[in-house]
XYZ file of C-alpha atoms in Angstrom:
710
model
C 89.761 133.862 110.005
C 90.050 132.247 106.554
C 91.320 135.490 104.985
C 93.932 135.773 107.716
C 95.029 132.224 107.050
C 95.337 132.854 103.289
C 97.350 136.015 103.915
C 99.772 134.209 106.225
C 100.111 131.296 103.805
C 101.129 133.738 101.088
C 103.564 135.277 103.568
C 105.135 131.859 104.137
C 105.518 131.382 100.391
C 107.016 134.837 99.964
C 109.527 134.490 102.811
C 110.463 131.000 101.682
C 110.901 132.025 98.056
C 113.176 134.909 99.026
C 115.216 132.573 101.206
C 115.475 130.119 98.340
C 116.902 132.755 95.981
C 119.852 133.176 98.324
C 120.787 129.510 98.050
C 123.256 128.009 95.623
C 121.177 126.632 92.780
C 121.846 122.952 92.193
C 119.723 119.874 91.572
C 119.079 117.669 94.536
C 120.143 114.073 94.072
C 118.686 112.949 97.382
C 115.621 110.736 97.042
C 113.250 109.677 99.785
C 111.636 106.312 100.126
C 108.234 106.512 98.508
C 106.722 104.809 101.565
C 107.873 107.672 103.780
C 105.884 110.189 101.725
C 102.788 108.779 103.450
C 103.806 110.521 106.675
C 105.967 113.327 105.284
C 103.254 115.898 105.906
C 102.880 115.091 109.616
C 106.455 114.158 110.547
C 109.544 116.284 111.063
C 113.156 115.594 110.167
C 116.065 115.284 112.580
C 117.012 118.967 112.408
C 113.522 120.437 112.803
C 112.845 122.748 115.771
C 110.259 120.259 117.049
C 110.950 118.033 120.063
C 110.535 114.426 118.982
C 111.621 110.779 119.255
C 111.752 108.167 116.479
C 111.218 104.432 116.922
C 112.089 101.917 114.212
C 110.599 98.538 113.391
C 113.718 96.824 114.704
C 113.385 98.588 118.059
C 109.709 97.623 118.406
C 110.457 94.035 117.446
C 112.692 93.426 120.477
C 109.812 93.704 122.964
C 106.854 92.948 120.716
C 105.533 89.907 122.547
C 101.835 90.816 122.727
C 101.690 93.984 124.792
C 100.011 97.078 123.314
C 101.824 99.943 121.589
C 101.582 102.324 124.612
C 103.451 99.755 126.740
C 106.119 99.365 124.034
C 106.661 103.147 124.193
C 106.985 103.212 127.974
C 110.690 104.115 127.953
C 110.414 107.221 125.758
C 110.941 110.646 127.418
C 108.052 112.044 129.518
C 105.911 108.969 128.845
C 103.788 107.269 131.527
C 101.752 104.179 130.649
C 99.125 102.117 132.417
C 97.054 98.988 131.920
C 93.533 98.381 133.262
C 94.077 94.611 133.460
C 97.571 95.147 134.872
C 99.653 93.186 132.358
C 99.867 95.517 129.340
C 97.288 93.723 127.202
C 93.768 95.003 126.549
C 92.800 98.509 127.624
C 96.074 100.424 127.971
C 96.784 104.144 128.196
C 99.594 106.593 127.535
C 100.278 110.055 128.947
C 102.940 112.411 127.626
C 104.077 115.388 129.712
C 101.085 114.699 131.937
C 98.547 115.015 129.130
C 96.179 112.105 128.632
C 95.464 110.042 125.513
C 92.584 112.291 124.388
C 95.172 115.037 123.812
C 97.716 112.862 122.002
C 96.978 113.209 118.299
C 97.450 109.817 116.626
C 97.666 109.248 112.879
C 98.198 106.054 110.881
C 99.776 106.803 107.498
C 98.650 110.400 108.014
C 95.015 109.346 108.629
C 93.536 110.450 111.998
C 92.982 107.576 114.427
C 91.599 109.409 117.490
C 87.890 108.802 117.932
C 86.277 112.053 116.706
C 83.763 112.229 119.581
C 85.707 111.071 122.643
C 89.055 112.124 121.107
C 90.582 109.034 122.720
C 92.611 106.226 121.172
C 91.682 102.614 121.794
C 94.622 100.369 120.963
C 92.576 97.376 122.075
C 90.821 97.653 118.697
C 94.157 97.165 116.888
C 95.667 94.111 118.505
C 99.299 93.381 117.567
C 99.484 96.524 115.433
C 103.172 96.845 116.300
C 103.761 93.844 114.020
C 102.564 95.947 111.073
C 104.341 99.178 112.028
C 107.376 100.211 109.967
C 108.264 103.183 112.174
C 106.687 105.796 114.419
C 107.466 109.288 115.617
C 106.367 110.787 118.932
C 106.363 114.601 118.918
C 106.133 116.205 122.347
C 104.366 119.525 122.809
C 102.202 120.969 120.046
C 104.495 119.575 117.348
C 103.872 120.203 113.687
C 100.457 120.588 112.039
C 98.746 117.247 111.698
C 95.386 115.850 110.673
C 92.462 115.300 113.021
C 92.021 116.606 116.550
C 94.662 119.015 117.822
C 97.768 117.810 119.657
C 97.645 119.183 123.189
C 100.726 117.572 124.621
C 101.956 115.172 121.973
C 101.328 113.646 118.574
C 102.098 110.086 117.575
C 102.238 109.156 113.915
C 102.666 105.631 112.660
C 103.828 104.377 109.279
C 102.630 100.879 108.423
C 104.707 98.182 106.722
C 106.732 99.187 103.687
C 106.511 97.070 100.558
C 108.990 94.232 100.213
C 110.954 93.594 97.036
C 111.416 89.912 97.895
C 108.894 87.279 98.918
C 108.933 86.834 102.681
C 107.123 84.980 105.413
C 107.052 85.161 109.171
C 105.604 83.056 111.949
C 105.712 84.434 115.477
C 104.520 82.916 118.729
C 104.903 84.113 122.296
C 103.714 82.894 125.684
C 103.863 84.230 129.200
C 102.358 84.921 132.592
C 98.592 85.040 133.150
C 98.122 82.682 130.212
C 99.156 85.428 127.805
C 99.861 84.267 124.265
C 100.292 85.828 120.839
C 100.238 84.081 117.474
C 101.121 85.968 114.306
C 101.502 84.975 110.660
C 102.846 87.388 108.020
C 103.294 86.823 104.288
C 104.442 88.881 101.310
C 104.626 87.956 97.635
C 107.446 90.431 97.050
C 107.306 92.594 93.935
C 105.709 90.554 91.151
C 106.866 91.644 87.695
C 108.741 94.341 89.595
C 105.464 96.208 90.151
C 102.944 94.420 92.384
C 103.053 93.147 95.937
C 100.414 91.580 98.158
C 101.102 91.122 101.864
C 99.192 90.398 105.014
C 99.194 89.623 108.711
C 96.804 87.707 110.938
C 97.129 87.773 114.723
C 95.455 86.326 117.796
C 96.222 87.585 121.306
C 94.758 86.206 124.526
C 95.444 87.005 128.162
C 93.696 86.256 131.439
C 95.070 89.520 132.859
C 96.786 90.197 136.157
C 93.446 91.294 137.626
C 91.094 88.375 138.197
C 88.924 87.621 135.138
C 90.179 90.746 133.323
C 90.652 88.669 130.210
C 91.410 89.904 126.712
C 90.599 88.169 123.421
C 91.898 90.029 120.360
C 91.705 89.035 116.705
C 93.322 91.334 114.146
C 94.463 91.491 110.544
C 96.450 93.665 108.154
C 96.193 93.318 104.362
C 98.044 95.387 101.799
C 98.259 95.604 98.035
C 100.992 97.680 96.401
C 101.609 98.953 92.896
C 105.027 100.502 92.249
C 106.254 101.913 88.967
C 109.229 104.260 88.931
C 108.078 107.322 90.836
C 104.572 106.004 91.519
C 103.441 104.152 94.618
C 99.829 103.121 95.177
C 98.911 101.262 98.350
C 95.533 99.797 99.256
C 95.234 98.691 102.871
C 92.669 97.038 105.068
C 93.283 96.437 108.748
C 91.336 96.084 111.949
C 89.997 93.466 114.262
C 87.668 92.371 116.997
C 88.137 92.783 120.741
C 86.424 91.006 123.594
C 87.459 92.096 127.093
C 86.107 91.653 130.604
C 85.308 94.621 132.809
C 88.187 96.018 134.860
C 87.573 99.703 134.161
C 86.756 100.793 137.717
C 89.754 99.447 139.611
C 89.757 98.817 143.356
C 89.085 100.817 146.487
C 91.937 101.299 148.960
C 90.517 98.555 151.188
C 90.102 96.143 148.279
C 93.634 96.910 147.122
C 94.998 96.092 150.578
C 92.871 92.967 150.913
C 93.694 91.413 147.520
C 95.180 93.571 144.775
C 94.246 91.041 142.079
C 90.557 90.812 142.903
C 87.824 91.991 140.555
C 84.625 93.223 142.243
C 82.518 92.462 139.165
C 80.825 89.065 139.281
C 78.414 89.033 136.332
C 79.986 86.525 133.942
C 79.440 88.582 130.778
C 80.364 92.067 132.025
C 82.266 92.566 128.778
C 83.232 95.018 126.090
C 82.747 93.873 122.486
C 83.842 95.966 119.526
C 84.620 95.475 115.838
C 86.602 97.997 113.819
C 87.771 97.880 110.194
C 89.898 100.462 108.370
C 90.212 100.820 104.607
C 92.900 103.120 103.213
C 94.059 104.049 99.726
C 97.255 106.043 99.200
C 98.647 107.359 95.930
C 102.138 108.854 96.064
C 103.632 110.406 92.961
C 107.115 111.871 92.551
C 106.759 114.222 89.596
C 110.476 115.014 89.378
C 113.428 115.555 91.723
C 111.618 118.497 93.325
C 107.881 117.856 93.281
C 105.838 115.067 94.853
C 102.183 114.584 95.728
C 100.223 112.401 98.088
C 96.538 111.522 98.147
C 95.047 109.502 100.996
C 91.519 108.135 101.391
C 90.076 106.323 104.398
C 86.886 104.673 105.542
C 86.554 103.262 109.065
C 83.611 101.197 110.253
C 83.219 100.651 113.962
C 80.461 98.880 115.823
C 80.166 97.372 119.265
C 78.674 97.322 122.728
C 79.420 96.632 126.336
C 77.135 94.482 128.417
C 76.373 95.301 132.028
C 74.325 93.904 134.877
C 72.513 96.478 137.046
C 70.592 95.517 140.212
C 67.443 97.174 141.620
C 67.089 99.876 139.007
C 64.474 102.615 138.615
C 61.950 102.097 135.806
C 62.175 105.669 134.466
C 65.924 105.253 133.874
C 65.092 102.559 131.327
C 62.149 104.145 129.530
C 59.763 102.152 131.762
C 60.723 98.902 130.061
C 61.196 97.398 133.537
C 59.383 97.649 136.845
C 60.867 99.667 139.706
C 63.550 97.840 141.714
C 64.116 95.330 138.931
C 67.447 93.801 138.033
C 68.367 94.438 134.427
C 71.034 93.541 131.872
C 71.724 96.152 129.225
C 73.889 96.587 126.170
C 75.036 100.065 125.239
C 75.903 100.334 121.567
C 78.005 102.595 119.382
C 77.701 102.273 115.596
C 79.870 104.702 113.635
C 81.308 105.577 110.225
C 84.371 107.729 109.567
C 85.539 109.068 106.183
C 88.798 110.928 105.499
C 90.459 112.538 102.504
C 93.999 113.923 102.739
C 95.905 115.618 99.932
C 99.229 117.413 99.923
C 101.956 118.547 97.578
C 105.655 118.883 98.410
C 108.305 120.987 96.724
C 111.884 120.326 97.816
C 115.163 121.703 96.524
C 118.391 121.797 98.500
C 117.571 123.152 101.982
C 114.195 124.482 100.907
C 111.025 122.449 101.382
C 107.394 123.464 101.425
C 104.431 121.171 102.008
C 100.874 122.390 101.469
C 97.851 120.242 102.033
C 94.332 119.779 103.274
C 92.378 117.201 105.191
C 88.649 116.666 105.475
C 86.949 114.058 107.616
C 83.352 113.387 108.480
C 81.991 111.184 111.249
C 78.556 109.870 112.129
C 77.771 107.829 115.203
C 74.630 106.239 116.586
C 74.407 105.752 120.359
C 71.685 103.511 121.773
C 70.984 101.176 124.655
C 69.101 97.868 124.721
C 67.470 95.954 127.538
C 68.372 92.307 126.923
C 67.022 90.909 130.198
C 65.063 92.083 133.212
C 63.842 90.378 136.359
C 60.527 92.248 135.982
C 59.871 93.526 132.486
C 56.759 95.644 131.910
C 53.984 94.229 129.696
C 54.632 94.396 125.926
C 58.380 94.848 126.440
C 60.518 92.826 124.073
C 64.135 91.815 124.495
C 66.444 94.348 122.775
C 63.929 97.170 123.053
C 65.878 100.421 123.193
C 65.709 102.630 126.253
C 67.635 105.549 124.715
C 68.768 106.648 121.252
C 70.932 109.502 120.040
C 73.104 110.363 117.086
C 76.070 112.599 116.384
C 77.895 114.012 113.372
C 81.225 115.774 113.193
C 82.899 117.476 110.249
C 86.554 118.518 110.460
C 88.335 120.451 107.698
C 91.911 121.665 107.913
C 94.349 123.290 105.527
C 98.027 123.878 106.185
C 101.248 125.133 104.674
C 104.634 124.449 106.253
C 108.054 125.493 104.996
C 111.661 124.807 105.927
C 114.285 127.132 104.458
C 117.805 128.424 104.929
C 117.906 131.909 106.438
C 121.690 132.285 106.379
C 124.516 129.785 106.585
C 123.952 127.352 109.477
C 120.548 128.897 110.308
C 117.344 127.208 109.133
C 113.850 128.589 109.512
C 110.548 126.766 109.916
C 107.036 128.204 109.501
C 103.840 126.181 109.778
C 100.339 127.635 109.451
C 97.139 125.691 109.880
C 93.473 126.576 109.727
C 91.055 124.073 111.222
C 87.269 124.285 111.036
C 85.044 121.962 113.068
C 81.297 121.421 113.396
C 79.783 118.990 115.891
C 76.053 118.167 116.096
C 74.068 115.802 118.303
C 70.405 114.850 118.651
C 68.318 112.567 120.835
C 68.968 111.320 124.355
C 72.189 110.374 126.109
C 72.569 107.221 128.204
C 71.008 108.975 131.222
C 67.925 109.642 129.082
C 68.620 113.352 129.171
C 68.085 115.413 126.023
C 71.452 115.979 124.361
C 71.208 118.472 121.504
C 74.333 120.296 120.380
C 75.294 122.326 117.334
C 78.750 123.815 117.845
C 81.184 125.394 115.372
C 84.861 126.167 115.888
C 87.297 128.047 113.651
C 90.933 127.683 114.692
C 94.145 129.286 113.460
C 97.246 127.427 114.632
C 100.578 129.110 113.779
C 103.998 127.601 114.443
C 107.503 128.925 113.796
C 111.038 127.997 114.721
C 114.756 128.318 114.040
C 117.562 125.756 114.052
C 121.165 126.916 114.337
C 123.857 124.383 113.489
C 127.031 125.586 115.189
C 129.073 122.524 114.146
C 128.771 119.237 112.314
C 127.727 117.553 115.559
C 125.850 120.230 117.487
C 122.735 122.350 116.900
C 120.338 124.557 118.851
C 116.658 125.161 118.169
C 113.827 127.365 119.355
C 110.156 127.238 118.444
C 106.762 128.653 119.267
C 103.470 126.908 118.512
C 99.823 127.490 119.246
C 97.071 124.870 119.284
C 93.340 125.106 119.798
C 91.043 122.234 120.600
C 87.306 121.720 120.833
C 85.557 119.942 123.748
C 84.755 116.248 123.372
C 81.367 114.574 123.732
C 81.636 114.119 127.505
C 82.635 117.776 127.899
C 79.560 118.915 125.995
C 77.362 116.661 128.134
C 78.892 118.324 131.214
C 78.046 121.783 129.846
C 81.509 122.768 128.582
C 81.249 124.655 125.280
C 84.443 126.750 125.106
C 87.555 125.616 123.281
C 90.921 125.389 125.013
C 94.108 127.078 123.806
C 97.736 126.036 124.269
C 100.862 128.120 123.615
C 104.070 126.089 123.539
C 107.629 127.457 123.656
C 110.500 124.986 123.138
C 114.263 125.574 123.422
C 116.609 122.695 122.659
C 120.121 121.450 121.952
C 121.105 118.337 119.993
C 124.465 116.606 119.814
C 125.038 113.774 117.350
C 128.121 111.699 116.665
C 128.623 108.067 115.713
C 128.891 107.220 119.426
C 126.509 109.640 121.143
C 123.071 111.115 120.465
C 122.040 113.648 123.080
C 118.962 115.876 123.057
C 117.949 118.283 125.765
C 115.136 120.796 125.754
C 113.225 123.250 127.898
C 109.504 123.725 127.359
C 106.873 126.101 128.643
C 103.298 125.188 127.781
C 100.713 127.677 129.012
C 96.989 127.149 128.621
C 93.711 128.991 128.591
C 90.660 126.923 129.581
C 92.658 123.695 129.759
C 90.303 120.771 130.256
C 92.070 118.905 133.056
C 91.066 115.495 134.344
C 89.061 115.908 137.546
C 89.980 112.399 138.656
C 86.375 111.214 138.410
C 85.012 108.627 135.991
C 81.673 108.446 134.232
C 79.491 105.325 134.270
C 81.545 103.638 131.516
C 84.925 104.307 133.083
C 85.838 107.337 130.949
C 87.662 110.206 132.704
C 85.669 113.373 133.377
C 87.263 116.740 132.591
C 86.665 120.298 133.744
C 87.972 123.703 132.719
C 90.833 124.877 134.932
C 91.118 128.459 133.643
C 94.803 129.346 133.377
C 97.478 126.677 133.829
C 100.972 125.809 132.682
C 103.542 123.040 132.298
C 107.226 123.968 132.616
C 109.844 121.299 132.130
C 113.302 120.083 131.205
C 113.832 116.894 129.180
C 117.143 115.124 128.536
C 117.465 112.151 126.203
C 120.907 110.544 125.786
C 121.932 107.449 123.825
C 125.616 106.627 124.208
C 127.646 103.755 122.736
C 130.588 103.352 125.116
C 132.098 100.407 123.283
C 131.059 97.634 120.933
C 129.576 95.601 123.766
C 127.886 98.257 125.931
C 125.516 101.204 125.427
C 123.036 103.184 127.500
C 119.784 105.004 126.762
C 118.741 107.457 129.446
C 116.004 110.074 129.573
C 115.010 112.401 132.396
C 111.993 114.715 132.525
C 111.678 117.254 135.339
C 108.593 119.454 135.308
C 106.251 121.737 137.217
C 102.581 121.410 136.238
C 100.243 123.931 137.856
C 96.696 125.220 137.794
C 96.763 128.949 138.557
C 94.360 130.289 141.189
C 92.369 127.075 141.162
C 88.902 127.239 142.737
C 86.999 124.250 144.096
C 83.935 123.538 146.231
C 84.998 122.258 149.655
C 82.568 121.659 152.535
C 79.851 123.527 150.680
C 81.909 126.664 150.002
C 83.824 127.825 146.953
C 87.500 128.042 147.941
C 90.433 129.542 146.016
C 93.279 127.089 146.524
C 95.884 129.170 144.712
C 98.295 127.262 142.493
C 97.676 123.513 142.604
C 99.196 120.530 140.825
C 97.549 119.453 137.582
C 96.138 115.956 137.918
C 98.138 112.958 136.677
C 101.256 115.068 136.105
C 104.313 113.725 137.966
C 107.193 116.168 138.457
C 109.832 113.548 137.678
C 109.890 110.763 135.073
C 113.073 108.807 134.340
C 113.714 106.003 131.878
C 116.958 104.089 131.515
C 118.301 101.137 129.543
C 121.633 99.358 130.016
C 122.347 97.394 126.842
C 124.931 94.620 126.692
C 126.131 92.859 123.520
C 128.336 90.024 124.841
C 128.462 88.175 121.506
C 127.271 88.829 118.001
C 123.461 88.915 117.595
C 122.812 88.760 121.366
C 121.451 91.758 123.268
C 120.744 91.904 126.993
C 118.923 95.001 128.272
C 118.157 96.030 131.834
C 115.333 98.603 131.690
C 114.336 100.929 134.536
C 111.457 103.352 134.944
C 110.833 105.846 137.745
C 107.615 107.864 137.948
C 107.283 110.461 140.686
C 104.252 110.934 142.898
C 101.194 112.454 141.262
C 97.744 113.632 142.244
C 94.580 112.207 140.678
C 92.663 115.426 141.362
C 93.495 119.121 141.149
C 93.082 120.085 144.817
C 96.346 118.597 146.169
C 94.440 116.290 148.496
C 96.411 113.446 150.074
C 93.434 111.201 149.374
C 94.091 111.670 145.655
C 97.814 110.968 145.740
C 99.459 108.170 143.788
C 102.804 107.167 145.254
C 105.932 107.213 143.151
C 107.186 103.905 141.789
C 110.390 102.422 140.411
C 110.186 99.259 138.307
C 112.732 97.289 136.326
C 112.475 94.949 133.342
C 114.982 92.578 131.778
C 114.915 91.992 128.011
C 116.950 89.442 126.045
C 117.068 89.178 122.240
C 119.078 86.602 120.283
C 119.010 86.246 116.513
C 120.056 83.052 114.751
C 120.791 83.164 111.025
C 120.514 79.627 109.639
C 122.072 78.694 106.321
C 118.879 77.131 104.979
C 115.068 77.165 105.312
C 114.864 80.259 107.502
C 116.476 83.637 106.902
C 116.364 84.402 110.594
C 115.141 83.016 113.904
C 114.596 85.704 116.510
C 114.337 84.545 120.108
C 113.204 87.139 122.640
C 112.036 87.320 126.189
C 111.231 89.887 128.822
C 110.812 89.717 132.582
C 108.651 92.647 133.616
C 108.931 94.121 137.098
C 111.928 91.951 137.970
C 111.890 92.808 141.681
C 108.146 92.303 142.164
C 107.238 95.901 143.011
C 103.585 96.287 144.063
C 102.630 99.565 142.456
C 99.713 101.520 141.064
C 100.159 103.610 137.903
C 96.641 104.976 137.536
C 93.434 105.547 139.443
C 90.555 107.917 140.046
C 89.464 110.396 142.705
C 86.007 111.662 143.540
C 84.222 113.878 146.049
C 80.635 114.375 147.108
C 78.873 116.618 149.630
C 77.320 114.990 152.690
C 74.819 116.985 154.742
C 72.413 114.352 156.107
C 74.787 112.799 158.631
C 76.261 116.086 159.806
C 73.275 117.919 161.298
C 72.884 120.253 158.337
C 76.611 120.976 158.019
C 77.939 120.229 154.539
C 81.075 118.087 154.491
C 83.017 117.083 151.394
C 83.627 113.337 151.356
C 86.580 112.024 149.351
C 87.207 108.643 147.771
C 89.627 107.029 145.359
C 90.114 103.952 143.204
C 93.282 102.270 141.982
C 94.499 100.152 139.078
C 97.114 97.714 140.397
C 99.862 96.713 137.961
C 101.360 93.255 137.707
C 104.210 92.124 139.900
C 106.964 89.947 138.391
C 105.805 88.411 135.098
C 107.367 87.223 131.880
C 106.886 86.796 128.130
C 108.991 84.677 125.769
C 108.693 84.301 122.042
C 110.208 83.083 118.794
C 109.896 84.583 115.321
C 110.791 82.517 112.256
C 111.454 84.543 109.099
C 111.717 82.906 105.706
């Protein structure tokens, strides 16, 4: 595998070098912002044959009133978002093209953010991170090679705040429904002696949640030191925070939803999740000359936390006999982990030719253990905080890549991207069910990508690409006995049209899988989705994204995604027998997703936006059962932004507000579906019993805020 990768890397260099010789030789005078080099290796440019969307700081700022980043991205193409507490604060999720957050590769300044074991992303650990985001890019499909776990439907890379030449300050406060409030302070020294800058942000977000007692308490920070000297940029960053949230992970039954959609069935007062996470990054970017640049990135992440849970009438053996049978017990289940990353890459760019070669290595260690902190009947010699299970895990992930963009002939640009990724995952000890969990798995992946972009005019271009991705199972998959990797092949065909008044992108995609790990609809005992191998499956779709400025005072942003998402020859156990159901719908994959924004600019510095989102019906399981169906929904938001530019004291005062779900739609954006076999009540005949749970989203609610910049 490694020899094959080296051979193909040399092939890329050879093809690219030959293509370069055919170009007119001239020095490039174009220079990139040094900050952007942080994400150059994982991002693509506007003409790349990769389907993507870019979001700027200014765009995020208009709706950044305390809701999490997934909610702020809700109106991007093929995106569906959800919130456990119902109001967009706390535990939130994002799906792209029907693929869940564990398959969306997330990087921050090129550093992997997905949890190495669960492969998920937990934005609740990074409260108000949008306030420290300079820009982000969402690539749909496999995308380009990136660091960390493989992208299996999308990749999202974030660039944090750029350095500021001038001293600045910012105070931001927002308030809204369900006692939601956000307080943010940002400061920057500007470049001292034209070389040094120190900046920082401190934030506090609180919300009671739409769901009863589903409160969120987030504290977060972002600190940055910068050294800049000519073609050198060194950035040292520390960011993170602490989250404290109340349990709303298991939603409501259909009856509970009908009775009172805001109720919370949990009554123990401290049924909470508590987690601390701190990230430390060091980046050194060096532009050697007009053609060569390098980037080195280092990261250390420390995470530690627990959730507390009350359990009635438990069995002693489930808790290492620390309690008597039928005792009530309160437990804390802990995760204590460390994550180290090193990224390095070098870029050569001249005219239309660019090649980036790099490597990434990360290593993770995590301790899992559970404590009994109270019991109605503890056994003799049991002490509070005695552990009833312990286990540990390590994961090493090494990848090397080489990607090149080059002119083939006039108006035709080629793209080749080769990645080798090598993973080892080991576990020891017991899992939370006190079952032995010992794993030692190795995976060697080769992920090739190639594409062409044809520019038929100054305003129009076509592209085509093919990409392959491989991905290892996550911790829950291994616990369920899944040991095989999954493979995705992605074919994209697209057209782009760009003028000063209109930006239109449309693309067809065909993503076909082997051993795709689809969500079954079920949850484990901590609310995490359970997955199972579906064999062969595919996603076929059409996406259209159009931004049109009709006149100075009116513009629209519209995106439409139409898709077919199918398991092929899907087999399931029904009423005690294994049944081939043929082609079935992949869970949580709506066939139609539409986003739309009507933007009005009645006077200078005032923007009024009417935002609409339609999500078609979807199934929470893979057997097309009506019991697992989520109805379609259509919701509308209204956003107003007005900027005042005083002549003294403040540089700018930004007033913003949003009314979410203007028409009070009662809808559900997420849920779960489960089955079990019942034989006792059916005279020996096995019957499959179905059930479902739902996460209700907030009806009409609002947020208003003011940001003072000085």
